[in-house]
Amino acid sequence: MKVSIVTGTYNSEKYVADCVSSINDQSYDNIEHIIIDGASTDGTVAKIKNTPNRVSQLISEKDRGIYDAMNKGLKLAKGEVIGILNSDDFYNSHDVIATVVDCFQDDKVDLVFGNLFYVNQQNTDTIVRKWRSGPYTDNGFKKGWHPAHPSFFVRRRVYEQYGYFDLEFKLAADFELMLRFLEKHRLNSVYLDIPMVRMRLGGATNKSWSNIMKGNKECVRAFAKNELPVSRLYPFYRLVPKLKQYF
């Protein structure tokens, strides 16, 4: 079973080697790594080429943002299963992909996801937050639950049938996609209770209170677009699980 990993980059020279290396070092053999770079002006492309890798395609051109880059990569992917790993993130262990593939041996499984560690940007051994997703339950999204997107692996046929990232959402297209797959279409998922990814703090959505508010508004709009009713208290419900991740 081939697994495709898609990474979008833009001026990611500082940390992209960690991402590339963590994929190259996976114990599972049949992996293709697709990198879509948004015409970086720093040394991102050179850093990728000079790091041992499994990159099968590296495209560097202007795009409409990270979700546009992800969509380009998804449509190029040849793997039966596709994961997305951001350029600042890296897999927590060498056997993450092998463990995921074991779950997909059951043809009824559409999605696999697990846990995530938020780590200090400079010292990635320092864990700041622990995101333990837990399994999907009916209406879980409405209660503030959702998986950690960097741990979210999907069969290629699911994207082909149910669509890609919706570029109307600038900050929460990953949330909308997971909501669409799990809550609207109720696709079959497996939860792995293991830390799959280490994510450096400082993502676009969490850079400021303004972005957090905008992200919450987009999440509410995602429910509406998928014709799923949600309480006006949803932003509060969304906050509670995140606060628990610090303890």
PDB file of C-alpha atoms in Angstrom:
ATOM      1  CA  MET A   1       0.000   0.000   0.000  1.00  0.00           C
ATOM      2  CA  LYS A   2       1.494   3.319  -1.094  1.00  0.00           C
ATOM      3  CA  VAL A   3       1.204   6.259   1.312  1.00  0.00           C
ATOM      4  CA  SER A   4       1.467   9.829   0.051  1.00  0.00           C
ATOM      5  CA  ILE A   5       2.507  12.626   2.411  1.00  0.00           C
ATOM      6  CA  VAL A   6       1.771  16.167   1.234  1.00  0.00           C
ATOM      7  CA  THR A   7       3.649  19.172   2.612  1.00  0.00           C
ATOM      8  CA  GLY A   8       3.036  22.816   1.754  1.00  0.00           C
ATOM      9  CA  THR A   9       5.994  25.153   2.259  1.00  0.00           C
ATOM     10  CA  TYR A  10       6.672  28.877   2.068  1.00  0.00           C
ATOM     11  CA  ASN A  11       9.902  30.384   3.383  1.00  0.00           C
ATOM     12  CA  SER A  12      10.251  27.312   5.600  1.00  0.00           C
ATOM     13  CA  GLU A  13      14.054  27.053   5.518  1.00  0.00           C
ATOM     14  CA  LYS A  14      14.403  27.160   9.306  1.00  0.00           C
ATOM     15  CA  TYR A  15      12.538  23.953  10.156  1.00  0.00           C
ATOM     16  CA  VAL A  16      11.660  22.096   6.949  1.00  0.00           C
ATOM     17  CA  ALA A  17      14.582  19.672   7.309  1.00  0.00           C
ATOM     18  CA  ASP A  18      12.965  18.198  10.429  1.00  0.00           C
ATOM     19  CA  CYS A  19       9.773  17.527   8.485  1.00  0.00           C
ATOM     20  CA  VAL A  20      11.587  15.998   5.508  1.00  0.00           C
ATOM     21  CA  SER A  21      13.855  13.873   7.703  1.00  0.00           C
ATOM     22  CA  SER A  22      11.000  12.500   9.804  1.00  0.00           C
ATOM     23  CA  ILE A  23       9.334  11.172   6.653  1.00  0.00           C
ATOM     24  CA  ASN A  24      12.591   9.839   5.223  1.00  0.00           C
ATOM     25  CA  ASP A  25      13.301   8.006   8.505  1.00  0.00           C
ATOM     26  CA  GLN A  26       9.971   6.151   8.648  1.00  0.00           C
ATOM     27  CA  SER A  27      10.274   2.367   8.935  1.00  0.00           C
ATOM     28  CA  TYR A  28       7.548   1.878   6.311  1.00  0.00           C
ATOM     29  CA  ASP A  29       9.020   1.686   2.808  1.00  0.00           C
ATOM     30  CA  ASN A  30       6.277   2.587   0.332  1.00  0.00           C
ATOM     31  CA  ILE A  31       6.035   6.351   0.882  1.00  0.00           C
ATOM     32  CA  GLU A  32       6.022   9.226  -1.582  1.00  0.00           C
ATOM     33  CA  HIS A  33       6.534  12.762  -0.285  1.00  0.00           C
ATOM     34  CA  ILE A  34       5.010  15.565  -2.346  1.00  0.00           C
ATOM     35  CA  ILE A  35       6.107  19.123  -1.542  1.00  0.00           C
ATOM     36  CA  ILE A  36       4.251  22.132  -2.907  1.00  0.00           C
ATOM     37  CA  ASP A  37       6.254  25.292  -2.307  1.00  0.00           C
ATOM     38  CA  GLY A  38       4.707  28.734  -2.731  1.00  0.00           C
ATOM     39  CA  ALA A  39       7.704  30.243  -4.572  1.00  0.00           C
ATOM     40  CA  SER A  40       9.804  30.707  -1.431  1.00  0.00           C
ATOM     41  CA  THR A  41      12.325  33.536  -1.439  1.00  0.00           C
ATOM     42  CA  ASP A  42      14.655  31.965   1.133  1.00  0.00           C
ATOM     43  CA  GLY A  43      16.613  28.712   0.999  1.00  0.00           C
ATOM     44  CA  THR A  44      13.627  26.362   1.452  1.00  0.00           C
ATOM     45  CA  VAL A  45      14.007  24.504  -1.840  1.00  0.00           C
ATOM     46  CA  ALA A  46      17.775  24.100  -1.442  1.00  0.00           C
ATOM     47  CA  LYS A  47      17.320  22.880   2.141  1.00  0.00           C
ATOM     48  CA  ILE A  48      14.859  20.214   0.965  1.00  0.00           C
ATOM     49  CA  LYS A  49      17.154  19.036  -1.824  1.00  0.00           C
ATOM     50  CA  ASN A  50      20.136  18.857   0.540  1.00  0.00           C
ATOM     51  CA  THR A  51      18.286  16.810   3.182  1.00  0.00           C
ATOM     52  CA  PRO A  52      17.976  13.012   2.746  1.00  0.00           C
ATOM     53  CA  ASN A  53      14.421  12.588   1.546  1.00  0.00           C
ATOM     54  CA  ARG A  54      11.734  10.555  -0.184  1.00  0.00           C
ATOM     55  CA  VAL A  55      10.478  13.487  -2.209  1.00  0.00           C
ATOM     56  CA  SER A  56       8.917  12.308  -5.455  1.00  0.00           C
ATOM     57  CA  GLN A  57       7.639  15.724  -6.561  1.00  0.00           C
ATOM     58  CA  LEU A  58       8.764  19.212  -5.582  1.00  0.00           C
ATOM     59  CA  ILE A  59       6.851  22.048  -7.195  1.00  0.00           C
ATOM     60  CA  SER A  60       7.721  25.675  -6.450  1.00  0.00           C
ATOM     61  CA  GLU A  61       5.275  28.260  -7.792  1.00  0.00           C
ATOM     62  CA  LYS A  62       2.966  30.961  -6.524  1.00  0.00           C
ATOM     63  CA  ASP A  63      -0.262  29.747  -4.974  1.00  0.00           C
ATOM     64  CA  ARG A  64      -3.313  31.058  -3.112  1.00  0.00           C
ATOM     65  CA  GLY A  65      -2.139  29.952   0.316  1.00  0.00           C
ATOM     66  CA  ILE A  66      -1.496  26.763   2.270  1.00  0.00           C
ATOM     67  CA  TYR A  67      -4.828  25.088   1.501  1.00  0.00           C
ATOM     68  CA  ASP A  68      -4.386  25.705  -2.221  1.00  0.00           C
ATOM     69  CA  ALA A  69      -0.951  24.092  -1.934  1.00  0.00           C
ATOM     70  CA  MET A  70      -2.447  21.129  -0.103  1.00  0.00           C
ATOM     71  CA  ASN A  71      -5.101  20.670  -2.785  1.00  0.00           C
ATOM     72  CA  LYS A  72      -2.426  20.656  -5.490  1.00  0.00           C
ATOM     73  CA  GLY A  73      -0.553  17.947  -3.611  1.00  0.00           C
ATOM     74  CA  LEU A  74      -3.670  15.879  -2.956  1.00  0.00           C
ATOM     75  CA  LYS A  75      -4.511  15.839  -6.669  1.00  0.00           C
ATOM     76  CA  LEU A  76      -0.981  14.714  -7.538  1.00  0.00           C
ATOM     77  CA  ALA A  77      -0.866  11.959  -4.907  1.00  0.00           C
ATOM     78  CA  LYS A  78      -0.736   8.372  -6.145  1.00  0.00           C
ATOM     79  CA  GLY A  79      -0.966   6.698  -2.739  1.00  0.00           C
ATOM     80  CA  GLU A  80      -4.022   4.799  -1.609  1.00  0.00           C
ATOM     81  CA  VAL A  81      -3.693   6.656   1.704  1.00  0.00           C
ATOM     82  CA  ILE A  82      -2.771  10.338   2.072  1.00  0.00           C
ATOM     83  CA  GLY A  83      -1.453  12.264   5.068  1.00  0.00           C
ATOM     84  CA  ILE A  84      -0.572  15.944   5.370  1.00  0.00           C
ATOM     85  CA  LEU A  85       2.432  17.119   7.359  1.00  0.00           C
ATOM     86  CA  ASN A  86       3.116  20.838   7.758  1.00  0.00           C
ATOM     87  CA  SER A  87       6.621  22.097   7.081  1.00  0.00           C
ATOM     88  CA  ASP A  88       7.261  22.998  10.757  1.00  0.00           C
ATOM     89  CA  ASP A  89       5.997  19.648  12.065  1.00  0.00           C
ATOM     90  CA  PHE A  90       7.510  16.180  12.226  1.00  0.00           C
ATOM     91  CA  TYR A  91       6.453  12.644  13.114  1.00  0.00           C
ATOM     92  CA  ASN A  92       6.922  11.633  16.720  1.00  0.00           C
ATOM     93  CA  SER A  93       8.454   8.240  15.963  1.00  0.00           C
ATOM     94  CA  HIS A  94       9.841   6.166  13.099  1.00  0.00           C
ATOM     95  CA  ASP A  95       6.868   3.786  12.985  1.00  0.00           C
ATOM     96  CA  VAL A  96       3.940   6.216  12.707  1.00  0.00           C
ATOM     97  CA  ILE A  97       3.215   5.410   9.052  1.00  0.00           C
ATOM     98  CA  ALA A  98       3.581   1.653   9.588  1.00  0.00           C
ATOM     99  CA  THR A  99       1.042   1.818  12.428  1.00  0.00           C
ATOM    100  CA  VAL A 100      -1.377   3.827  10.280  1.00  0.00           C
ATOM    101  CA  VAL A 101      -1.060   1.384   7.389  1.00  0.00           C
ATOM    102  CA  ASP A 102      -1.944  -1.516   9.693  1.00  0.00           C
ATOM    103  CA  CYS A 103      -5.300   0.174  10.367  1.00  0.00           C
ATOM    104  CA  PHE A 104      -5.990   0.658   6.665  1.00  0.00           C
ATOM    105  CA  GLN A 105      -5.604  -3.075   5.985  1.00  0.00           C
ATOM    106  CA  ASP A 106      -9.314  -3.133   6.820  1.00  0.00           C
ATOM    107  CA  ASP A 107     -10.876  -1.861   3.591  1.00  0.00           C
ATOM    108  CA  LYS A 108     -13.854  -0.446   5.505  1.00  0.00           C
ATOM    109  CA  VAL A 109     -11.646   2.106   7.255  1.00  0.00           C
ATOM    110  CA  ASP A 110     -11.785   5.521   5.569  1.00  0.00           C
ATOM    111  CA  LEU A 111      -9.874   7.683   8.065  1.00  0.00           C
ATOM    112  CA  VAL A 112      -7.234   7.257  10.768  1.00  0.00           C
ATOM    113  CA  PHE A 113      -6.171   9.900  13.288  1.00  0.00           C
ATOM    114  CA  GLY A 114      -4.339  10.110  16.602  1.00  0.00           C
ATOM    115  CA  ASN A 115      -2.740  12.471  19.099  1.00  0.00           C
ATOM    116  CA  LEU A 116      -0.380  15.419  18.800  1.00  0.00           C
ATOM    117  CA  PHE A 117       2.214  17.144  20.963  1.00  0.00           C
ATOM    118  CA  TYR A 118       2.645  20.916  20.774  1.00  0.00           C
ATOM    119  CA  VAL A 119       6.321  21.617  21.385  1.00  0.00           C
ATOM    120  CA  ASN A 120       8.621  24.572  21.943  1.00  0.00           C
ATOM    121  CA  GLN A 121       9.857  25.998  18.639  1.00  0.00           C
ATOM    122  CA  GLN A 122      13.534  25.824  19.545  1.00  0.00           C
ATOM    123  CA  ASN A 123      13.580  22.837  21.916  1.00  0.00           C
ATOM    124  CA  THR A 124      11.208  20.241  20.497  1.00  0.00           C
ATOM    125  CA  ASP A 125      11.824  17.943  23.462  1.00  0.00           C
ATOM    126  CA  THR A 126       9.805  20.413  25.556  1.00  0.00           C
ATOM    127  CA  ILE A 127       6.119  19.499  25.322  1.00  0.00           C
ATOM    128  CA  VAL A 128       3.827  22.480  25.949  1.00  0.00           C
ATOM    129  CA  ARG A 129       0.435  20.944  25.152  1.00  0.00           C
ATOM    130  CA  LYS A 130      -0.809  17.394  24.676  1.00  0.00           C
ATOM    131  CA  TRP A 131      -3.704  16.999  22.240  1.00  0.00           C
ATOM    132  CA  ARG A 132      -5.337  13.649  22.924  1.00  0.00           C
ATOM    133  CA  SER A 133      -8.134  13.534  20.383  1.00  0.00           C
ATOM    134  CA  GLY A 134     -10.101  10.519  21.547  1.00  0.00           C
ATOM    135  CA  PRO A 135     -12.390   8.621  19.147  1.00  0.00           C
ATOM    136  CA  TYR A 136     -15.120  10.272  17.119  1.00  0.00           C
ATOM    137  CA  THR A 137     -18.590  10.152  18.660  1.00  0.00           C
ATOM    138  CA  ASP A 138     -21.853  11.309  17.075  1.00  0.00           C
ATOM    139  CA  ASN A 139     -22.173  15.108  17.192  1.00  0.00           C
ATOM    140  CA  GLY A 140     -18.715  15.349  18.748  1.00  0.00           C
ATOM    141  CA  PHE A 141     -17.811  18.419  16.681  1.00  0.00           C
ATOM    142  CA  LYS A 142     -20.777  20.335  18.103  1.00  0.00           C
ATOM    143  CA  LYS A 143     -19.367  19.754  21.589  1.00  0.00           C
ATOM    144  CA  GLY A 144     -15.989  21.252  20.696  1.00  0.00           C
ATOM    145  CA  TRP A 145     -14.220  18.025  19.698  1.00  0.00           C
ATOM    146  CA  HIS A 146     -12.195  17.563  16.529  1.00  0.00           C
ATOM    147  CA  PRO A 147      -9.080  15.589  15.549  1.00  0.00           C
ATOM    148  CA  ALA A 148      -5.597  17.042  15.224  1.00  0.00           C
ATOM    149  CA  HIS A 149      -5.360  17.601  11.489  1.00  0.00           C
ATOM    150  CA  PRO A 150      -1.630  16.752  11.103  1.00  0.00           C
ATOM    151  CA  SER A 151      -2.490  13.274  12.427  1.00  0.00           C
ATOM    152  CA  PHE A 152      -5.378  12.855   9.953  1.00  0.00           C
ATOM    153  CA  PHE A 153      -4.846  10.151   7.287  1.00  0.00           C
ATOM    154  CA  VAL A 154      -7.460   9.655   4.588  1.00  0.00           C
ATOM    155  CA  ARG A 155      -7.976   7.221   1.718  1.00  0.00           C
ATOM    156  CA  ARG A 156      -7.498   8.925  -1.635  1.00  0.00           C
ATOM    157  CA  ARG A 157     -10.928   7.714  -2.753  1.00  0.00           C
ATOM    158  CA  VAL A 158     -12.518   9.777   0.052  1.00  0.00           C
ATOM    159  CA  TYR A 159     -11.045  13.023  -1.311  1.00  0.00           C
ATOM    160  CA  GLU A 160     -12.112  12.052  -4.816  1.00  0.00           C
ATOM    161  CA  GLN A 161     -15.681  11.393  -3.676  1.00  0.00           C
ATOM    162  CA  TYR A 162     -16.257  14.050  -1.009  1.00  0.00           C
ATOM    163  CA  GLY A 163     -13.963  16.862  -2.098  1.00  0.00           C
ATOM    164  CA  TYR A 164     -10.827  18.719  -1.112  1.00  0.00           C
ATOM    165  CA  PHE A 165     -10.079  21.796   1.022  1.00  0.00           C
ATOM    166  CA  ASP A 166     -12.609  24.577   0.560  1.00  0.00           C
ATOM    167  CA  LEU A 167     -10.619  27.716  -0.260  1.00  0.00           C
ATOM    168  CA  GLU A 168     -13.418  29.950   1.031  1.00  0.00           C
ATOM    169  CA  PHE A 169     -11.997  29.169   4.493  1.00  0.00           C
ATOM    170  CA  LYS A 170      -8.689  30.965   5.057  1.00  0.00           C
ATOM    171  CA  LEU A 171      -7.932  29.664   8.565  1.00  0.00           C
ATOM    172  CA  ALA A 172     -10.268  26.713   9.159  1.00  0.00           C
ATOM    173  CA  ALA A 173     -10.373  24.782   5.884  1.00  0.00           C
ATOM    174  CA  ASP A 174      -8.854  21.778   7.678  1.00  0.00           C
ATOM    175  CA  PHE A 175     -11.617  21.943  10.310  1.00  0.00           C
ATOM    176  CA  GLU A 176     -14.308  22.212   7.622  1.00  0.00           C
ATOM    177  CA  LEU A 177     -12.895  19.221   5.760  1.00  0.00           C
ATOM    178  CA  MET A 178     -12.785  17.014   8.862  1.00  0.00           C
ATOM    179  CA  LEU A 179     -16.303  18.165   9.825  1.00  0.00           C
ATOM    180  CA  ARG A 180     -17.535  17.280   6.343  1.00  0.00           C
ATOM    181  CA  PHE A 181     -15.946  13.826   6.353  1.00  0.00           C
ATOM    182  CA  LEU A 182     -16.768  12.787   9.915  1.00  0.00           C
ATOM    183  CA  GLU A 183     -19.869  14.677  11.019  1.00  0.00           C
ATOM    184  CA  LYS A 184     -21.726  15.165   7.743  1.00  0.00           C
ATOM    185  CA  HIS A 185     -20.862  11.979   5.874  1.00  0.00           C
ATOM    186  CA  ARG A 186     -20.120   9.797   8.936  1.00  0.00           C
ATOM    187  CA  LEU A 187     -17.179   8.036   7.312  1.00  0.00           C
ATOM    188  CA  ASN A 188     -15.585   5.124   9.155  1.00  0.00           C
ATOM    189  CA  SER A 189     -12.663   6.174  11.321  1.00  0.00           C
ATOM    190  CA  VAL A 190     -10.069   4.597  13.594  1.00  0.00           C
ATOM    191  CA  TYR A 191      -8.510   6.493  16.492  1.00  0.00           C
ATOM    192  CA  LEU A 192      -4.942   5.627  17.489  1.00  0.00           C
ATOM    193  CA  ASP A 193      -4.198   6.583  21.081  1.00  0.00           C
ATOM    194  CA  ILE A 194      -0.568   7.434  20.357  1.00  0.00           C
ATOM    195  CA  PRO A 195       1.325  10.721  19.825  1.00  0.00           C
ATOM    196  CA  MET A 196       1.770  10.830  16.053  1.00  0.00           C
ATOM    197  CA  VAL A 197       3.069  14.336  15.373  1.00  0.00           C
ATOM    198  CA  ARG A 198       5.092  17.043  17.108  1.00  0.00           C
ATOM    199  CA  MET A 199       3.896  20.506  16.133  1.00  0.00           C
ATOM    200  CA  ARG A 200       5.833  23.662  16.874  1.00  0.00           C
ATOM    201  CA  LEU A 201       3.768  26.363  18.524  1.00  0.00           C
ATOM    202  CA  GLY A 202       3.004  29.411  16.394  1.00  0.00           C
ATOM    203  CA  GLY A 203       0.578  28.301  13.654  1.00  0.00           C
ATOM    204  CA  ALA A 204      -1.346  30.908  11.638  1.00  0.00           C
ATOM    205  CA  THR A 205      -4.664  30.413  13.423  1.00  0.00           C
ATOM    206  CA  ASN A 206      -3.147  30.846  16.882  1.00  0.00           C
ATOM    207  CA  LYS A 207      -0.771  33.738  16.192  1.00  0.00           C
ATOM    208  CA  SER A 208      -3.123  36.341  17.689  1.00  0.00           C
ATOM    209  CA  TRP A 209      -6.455  36.713  19.447  1.00  0.00           C
ATOM    210  CA  SER A 210      -7.750  38.284  16.250  1.00  0.00           C
ATOM    211  CA  ASN A 211      -6.893  35.152  14.265  1.00  0.00           C
ATOM    212  CA  ILE A 212      -8.387  32.932  16.979  1.00  0.00           C
ATOM    213  CA  MET A 213     -11.654  34.869  16.734  1.00  0.00           C
ATOM    214  CA  LYS A 214     -11.608  34.736  12.946  1.00  0.00           C
ATOM    215  CA  GLY A 215     -10.906  31.002  13.101  1.00  0.00           C
ATOM    216  CA  ASN A 216     -13.854  30.444  15.442  1.00  0.00           C
ATOM    217  CA  LYS A 217     -16.136  32.392  13.098  1.00  0.00           C
ATOM    218  CA  GLU A 218     -14.985  30.253  10.201  1.00  0.00           C
ATOM    219  CA  CYS A 219     -15.693  27.084  12.213  1.00  0.00           C
ATOM    220  CA  VAL A 220     -19.258  28.272  12.873  1.00  0.00           C
ATOM    221  CA  ARG A 221     -19.621  29.042   9.163  1.00  0.00           C
ATOM    222  CA  ALA A 222     -18.364  25.527   8.368  1.00  0.00           C
ATOM    223  CA  PHE A 223     -21.318  24.047  10.267  1.00  0.00           C
ATOM    224  CA  ALA A 224     -23.713  26.260   8.300  1.00  0.00           C
ATOM    225  CA  LYS A 225     -22.149  25.366   4.954  1.00  0.00           C
ATOM    226  CA  ASN A 226     -22.552  21.669   5.743  1.00  0.00           C
ATOM    227  CA  GLU A 227     -26.142  22.217   6.960  1.00  0.00           C
ATOM    228  CA  LEU A 228     -25.291  21.135  10.491  1.00  0.00           C
ATOM    229  CA  PRO A 229     -26.966  23.121  13.301  1.00  0.00           C
ATOM    230  CA  VAL A 230     -24.706  24.279  16.125  1.00  0.00           C
ATOM    231  CA  SER A 231     -25.184  26.226  19.365  1.00  0.00           C
ATOM    232  CA  ARG A 232     -24.241  29.901  19.605  1.00  0.00           C
ATOM    233  CA  LEU A 233     -22.066  28.764  22.514  1.00  0.00           C
ATOM    234  CA  TYR A 234     -19.899  26.723  20.171  1.00  0.00           C
ATOM    235  CA  PRO A 235     -16.795  28.967  20.550  1.00  0.00           C
ATOM    236  CA  PHE A 236     -16.945  28.274  24.307  1.00  0.00           C
ATOM    237  CA  TYR A 237     -17.391  24.519  23.769  1.00  0.00           C
ATOM    238  CA  ARG A 238     -14.388  24.634  21.425  1.00  0.00           C
ATOM    239  CA  LEU A 239     -12.229  26.367  24.021  1.00  0.00           C
ATOM    240  CA  VAL A 240     -12.774  23.884  26.869  1.00  0.00           C
ATOM    241  CA  PRO A 241     -11.025  20.852  25.282  1.00  0.00           C
ATOM    242  CA  LYS A 242      -8.060  23.039  24.327  1.00  0.00           C
ATOM    243  CA  LEU A 243      -7.640  24.307  27.900  1.00  0.00           C
ATOM    244  CA  LYS A 244      -7.584  20.700  29.122  1.00  0.00           C
ATOM    245  CA  GLN A 245      -4.603  19.987  26.849  1.00  0.00           C
ATOM    246  CA  TYR A 246      -2.347  22.031  29.146  1.00  0.00           C
ATOM    247  CA  PHE A 247      -2.981  19.719  32.113  1.00  0.00           C
TER     248      PHE A 247
END
